[in-house]
Amino acid sequence: GDSVTQMEGPVTLSEEAFLTINCTYTATGYPSLFWYVQYPGEGLQLLLKATKADDKGSNKGFEATYRKETTSFHLEKGSVQVSDSAVYFCALINQAGTALIFGKGTTLSVSS
Amino acid sequence: DTAVSQTPKYLVTQMGNDKSIKCEQNLGHDTMYWYKQDSKKFLKIMFSYNNKELIINETVPNRFSPKSPDKAHLNLHINSLELGDSAVYFCASSTSGHDQQYFGPGTRLTVT
C-alpha cells in the first residue's frame, strides 16, 4: 500500500543554518504530495504542496520539489529561525482520494 | 473566522464511558475526515466521509462511529472508552478527496 518515509528526528540546528528533511514515498500512480507543520500545542497547517512531477512547492522560505524518478519530496530551507521549531510531516493523498498518508514526523528544534 | 473547529479542546474521562467530539467546517467543503495522533505523533486516518459515502479504516474499532447531521458537521462518537483511546483527534475537510485538507485544532482525549 501507499506509504511515506521521512527522516527520524529530532533535528537540532542553530539559527540561520540550512535545513533538509528527507521524504520518500511509495504509491500507485503520481499522488499529490504535501508538507504539513505542527507547532507546539497546535493543529496541522499546510506548509506547501506539489501536485505533479517536477512541481516545486514553496512557502515561508521552505521549498520542496516533486521528484518522480527518486520518489522523493525533500523539504529545504536556506536559513532557519527559532520560530520554525515544530514537527514537520510529509504526506501524500492515497489513490482513492480518501485519506492523507503521513510520514512519522520530524521534530525540528532551532536554537538562537 | 475559524475554518475547521472542534469541541472540546480537552476531554478527560474514565474507562467505559461514552463520549462525543464535535467538528464543524465553514469552508463549504464536501468531504470531512477524522485522524488519530498517538503519543509518538503518528497520524492515521480513521474515517473519510462525503454526502454519499463513508470510508472506514478497517483498523478502527467499531466502538468509534462518525455521525454527520449535515454537510458542515462530522461528529465522532466513542463508546466504552479504553485507555488506548487516549490520543489527539483531528478533524479535517477538503473540497474533494484529492485536494489539500484543512485541519481543526485537535481534541486531546485522556482516558483514565
Tab-separated table of C-alpha atoms in Angstrom:
chain	number	residue	atom	x	y	z
A	1	GLY	CA	0.000	0.000	0.000
A	2	ASP	CA	0.879	3.661	-0.056
A	3	SER	CA	3.492	4.814	2.430
A	4	VAL	CA	5.708	7.753	3.316
A	5	THR	CA	9.139	7.550	4.909
A	6	GLN	CA	10.784	10.597	6.388
A	7	MET	CA	13.983	11.030	8.314
A	8	GLU	CA	13.864	10.397	12.004
A	9	GLY	CA	14.385	13.294	14.321
A	10	PRO	CA	14.911	15.232	16.318
A	11	VAL	CA	16.842	17.639	14.144
A	12	THR	CA	18.649	20.297	16.151
A	13	LEU	CA	20.026	23.364	14.370
A	14	SER	CA	21.350	26.791	15.166
A	15	GLU	CA	19.550	29.828	13.830
A	16	GLU	CA	20.405	30.625	10.181
A	17	ALA	CA	21.539	27.044	9.467
A	18	PHE	CA	20.441	25.178	6.337
A	19	LEU	CA	17.652	22.641	6.768
A	20	THR	CA	16.922	19.465	4.833
A	21	ILE	CA	14.309	16.928	5.891
A	22	ASN	CA	14.238	13.897	3.623
A	23	CYS	CA	10.982	12.336	2.470
A	24	THR	CA	10.419	9.429	0.106
A	25	TYR	CA	7.180	7.744	-0.828
A	26	THR	CA	5.716	4.566	-2.236
A	27	ALA	CA	2.454	4.920	-4.094
A	28	THR	CA	0.393	3.811	-7.053
A	29	GLY	CA	0.467	6.462	-9.736
A	30	TYR	CA	1.511	10.023	-9.059
A	31	PRO	CA	-0.158	11.307	-5.920
A	32	SER	CA	-0.253	14.899	-4.720
A	33	LEU	CA	2.437	15.497	-2.089
A	34	PHE	CA	2.327	17.761	0.947
A	35	TRP	CA	4.346	19.072	3.830
A	36	TYR	CA	2.353	19.921	6.947
A	37	VAL	CA	3.725	21.634	10.056
A	38	GLN	CA	2.530	21.273	13.638
A	39	TYR	CA	3.647	23.950	16.084
A	40	PRO	CA	3.659	23.034	19.785
A	41	GLY	CA	0.131	22.589	21.106
A	42	GLU	CA	-1.490	23.394	17.776
A	43	GLY	CA	-3.141	21.630	14.869
A	44	LEU	CA	-1.700	20.872	11.451
A	45	GLN	CA	-1.079	23.616	8.926
A	46	LEU	CA	-0.323	23.079	5.283
A	47	LEU	CA	3.190	24.322	4.596
A	48	LEU	CA	3.444	23.557	0.873
A	49	LYS	CA	2.263	21.135	-1.774
A	50	ALA	CA	3.031	19.772	-5.245
A	51	THR	CA	0.553	18.019	-7.482
A	52	LYS	CA	2.698	16.663	-10.299
A	53	ALA	CA	6.239	15.647	-11.162
A	54	ASP	CA	8.849	18.450	-11.172
A	55	ASP	CA	6.473	20.843	-9.401
A	56	LYS	CA	8.151	22.930	-6.720
A	57	GLY	CA	6.105	23.937	-3.715
A	58	SER	CA	7.267	26.896	-1.670
A	59	ASN	CA	6.093	28.911	1.323
A	60	LYS	CA	7.716	30.953	4.109
A	61	GLY	CA	11.187	30.238	2.714
A	62	PHE	CA	10.605	26.467	2.625
A	63	GLU	CA	10.802	24.568	-0.659
A	64	ALA	CA	10.261	21.015	-1.865
A	65	THR	CA	10.390	19.551	-5.375
A	66	TYR	CA	8.341	16.561	-6.540
A	67	ARG	CA	10.901	14.097	-7.911
A	68	LYS	CA	9.218	11.237	-9.723
A	69	GLU	CA	12.434	9.424	-10.611
A	70	THR	CA	13.575	9.201	-6.992
A	71	THR	CA	10.040	9.211	-5.477
A	72	SER	CA	11.135	11.979	-3.150
A	73	PHE	CA	9.840	15.290	-1.807
A	74	HIS	CA	12.601	16.651	0.417
A	75	LEU	CA	11.938	19.804	2.435
A	76	GLU	CA	14.598	22.542	2.456
A	77	LYS	CA	15.087	25.984	3.930
A	78	GLY	CA	18.165	28.096	3.488
A	79	SER	CA	18.157	29.826	6.873
A	80	VAL	CA	16.030	28.543	9.747
A	81	GLN	CA	14.684	30.679	12.573
A	82	VAL	CA	13.788	29.836	16.146
A	83	SER	CA	10.141	30.238	15.167
A	84	ASP	CA	10.499	27.300	12.738
A	85	SER	CA	10.762	24.886	15.679
A	86	ALA	CA	7.921	22.435	15.124
A	87	VAL	CA	7.076	18.931	13.898
A	88	TYR	CA	7.095	18.536	10.112
A	89	PHE	CA	5.045	15.876	8.346
A	90	CYS	CA	5.414	14.687	4.778
A	91	ALA	CA	2.199	13.261	3.329
A	92	LEU	CA	0.514	12.034	0.168
A	93	ILE	CA	-3.083	11.563	-0.901
A	94	ASN	CA	-3.925	7.908	-1.432
A	95	GLN	CA	-5.083	6.823	-4.873
A	96	ALA	CA	-8.728	6.588	-3.835
A	97	GLY	CA	-8.598	10.149	-2.543
A	98	THR	CA	-9.958	9.059	0.826
A	99	ALA	CA	-7.011	9.813	3.102
A	100	LEU	CA	-3.719	11.563	3.677
A	101	ILE	CA	-0.950	9.072	4.351
A	102	PHE	CA	1.588	10.644	6.698
A	103	GLY	CA	5.208	10.023	7.493
A	104	LYS	CA	6.099	9.677	11.154
A	105	GLY	CA	7.022	13.337	11.515
A	106	THR	CA	10.351	15.046	12.120
A	107	THR	CA	10.831	17.301	15.122
A	108	LEU	CA	12.916	20.385	14.382
A	109	SER	CA	14.433	22.399	17.198
A	110	VAL	CA	16.195	25.660	16.360
A	111	SER	CA	18.262	27.496	18.960
A	112	SER	CA	19.484	31.072	18.907
B	1	ASP	CA	-13.394	33.061	11.229
B	2	THR	CA	-12.243	29.593	12.172
B	3	ALA	CA	-12.327	27.310	9.143
B	4	VAL	CA	-12.454	23.947	10.935
B	5	SER	CA	-13.402	23.931	14.598
B	6	GLN	CA	-13.580	21.145	17.162
B	7	THR	CA	-15.071	20.934	20.617
B	8	PRO	CA	-13.980	20.249	23.220
B	9	LYS	CA	-10.268	21.002	23.052
B	10	TYR	CA	-9.577	18.763	26.039
B	11	LEU	CA	-11.599	15.794	27.215
B	12	VAL	CA	-10.772	13.768	30.314
B	13	THR	CA	-12.981	10.793	31.096
B	14	GLN	CA	-12.994	7.381	32.689
B	15	MET	CA	-12.804	3.969	31.095
B	16	GLY	CA	-16.146	2.607	29.977
B	17	ASN	CA	-17.738	5.988	29.364
B	18	ASP	CA	-19.260	7.144	26.074
B	19	LYS	CA	-18.183	10.496	24.664
B	20	SER	CA	-18.510	12.645	21.553
B	21	ILE	CA	-16.269	15.134	19.812
B	22	LYS	CA	-17.853	17.707	17.543
B	23	CYS	CA	-16.411	19.069	14.314
B	24	GLU	CA	-17.692	21.881	12.142
B	25	GLN	CA	-16.292	23.403	8.949
B	26	ASN	CA	-17.413	26.670	7.372
B	27	LEU	CA	-15.471	26.231	4.142
B	28	GLY	CA	-18.280	24.683	2.149
B	29	HIS	CA	-16.256	21.510	1.680
B	30	ASP	CA	-17.806	18.239	0.577
B	31	THR	CA	-15.501	15.808	2.330
B	32	MET	CA	-14.596	15.522	6.014
B	33	TYR	CA	-12.177	13.285	7.899
B	34	TRP	CA	-11.126	12.122	11.325
B	35	TYR	CA	-7.492	11.350	12.135
B	36	LYS	CA	-5.912	9.985	15.308
B	37	GLN	CA	-2.491	11.166	16.505
B	38	ASP	CA	-0.851	8.856	19.006
B	39	SER	CA	1.657	9.684	21.712
B	40	LYS	CA	4.529	9.398	19.218
B	41	LYS	CA	2.868	11.998	16.975
B	42	PHE	CA	1.970	9.417	14.325
B	43	LEU	CA	-1.158	10.410	12.360
B	44	LYS	CA	-3.545	7.837	10.966
B	45	ILE	CA	-6.829	8.160	9.100
B	46	MET	CA	-9.896	6.865	10.892
B	47	PHE	CA	-12.743	7.901	8.594
B	48	SER	CA	-13.449	9.899	5.499
B	49	TYR	CA	-16.977	10.981	4.635
B	50	ASN	CA	-18.801	12.907	1.992
B	51	ASN	CA	-22.516	13.163	1.483
B	52	LYS	CA	-22.509	9.900	-0.404
B	53	GLU	CA	-20.015	7.598	1.164
B	54	LEU	CA	-18.359	6.695	4.448
B	55	ILE	CA	-14.938	5.108	4.214
B	56	ILE	CA	-13.786	3.394	7.386
B	57	ASN	CA	-10.215	2.399	8.116
B	58	GLU	CA	-10.521	-1.291	8.860
B	59	THR	CA	-8.264	-0.998	11.899
B	60	VAL	CA	-10.690	1.325	13.702
B	61	PRO	CA	-12.731	-0.468	16.391
B	62	ASN	CA	-16.482	-0.376	15.881
B	63	ARG	CA	-16.759	1.496	19.195
B	64	PHE	CA	-15.930	4.546	17.079
B	65	SER	CA	-18.651	5.928	14.833
B	66	PRO	CA	-18.889	9.147	12.829
B	67	LYS	CA	-22.198	10.952	12.556
B	68	SER	CA	-22.924	13.698	10.063
B	69	PRO	CA	-26.094	15.722	10.727
B	70	ASP	CA	-25.314	17.919	7.708
B	71	LYS	CA	-22.545	18.664	5.246
B	72	ALA	CA	-20.770	21.070	7.604
B	73	HIS	CA	-20.530	18.709	10.578
B	74	LEU	CA	-18.895	15.365	11.257
B	75	ASN	CA	-19.026	14.315	14.894
B	76	LEU	CA	-17.108	11.420	16.395
B	77	HIS	CA	-18.837	9.157	18.899
B	78	ILE	CA	-16.838	6.777	21.018
B	79	ASN	CA	-18.458	4.052	23.133
B	80	SER	CA	-16.943	2.135	26.028
B	81	LEU	CA	-13.757	4.163	26.138
B	82	GLU	CA	-10.486	2.323	26.759
B	83	LEU	CA	-7.088	3.519	27.978
B	84	GLY	CA	-5.655	3.019	24.492
B	85	ASP	CA	-8.088	5.556	23.071
B	86	SER	CA	-6.096	8.332	24.712
B	87	ALA	CA	-4.754	10.446	21.841
B	88	VAL	CA	-5.275	13.684	19.963
B	89	TYR	CA	-8.102	13.515	17.439
B	90	PHE	CA	-8.089	15.822	14.436
B	91	CYS	CA	-10.956	16.680	12.176
B	92	ALA	CA	-10.213	17.850	8.619
B	93	SER	CA	-12.075	18.826	5.471
B	94	SER	CA	-11.404	19.283	1.762
B	95	THR	CA	-13.284	20.245	-1.400
B	96	SER	CA	-12.732	16.764	-2.786
B	97	GLY	CA	-10.690	13.738	-1.875
B	98	HIS	CA	-7.650	14.778	-3.896
B	99	ASP	CA	-7.351	18.360	-2.649
B	100	GLN	CA	-5.444	19.686	0.323
B	101	GLN	CA	-7.066	19.107	3.673
B	102	TYR	CA	-7.707	21.775	6.294
B	103	PHE	CA	-7.305	20.632	9.868
B	104	GLY	CA	-9.013	21.588	13.085
B	105	PRO	CA	-7.052	22.398	16.261
B	106	GLY	CA	-7.421	18.898	17.671
B	107	THR	CA	-9.080	17.365	20.731
B	108	ARG	CA	-6.840	15.811	23.345
B	109	LEU	CA	-8.669	12.828	24.824
B	110	THR	CA	-7.374	11.343	28.056
B	111	VAL	CA	-8.949	8.159	29.365
B	112	THR	CA	-8.215	7.311	33.000
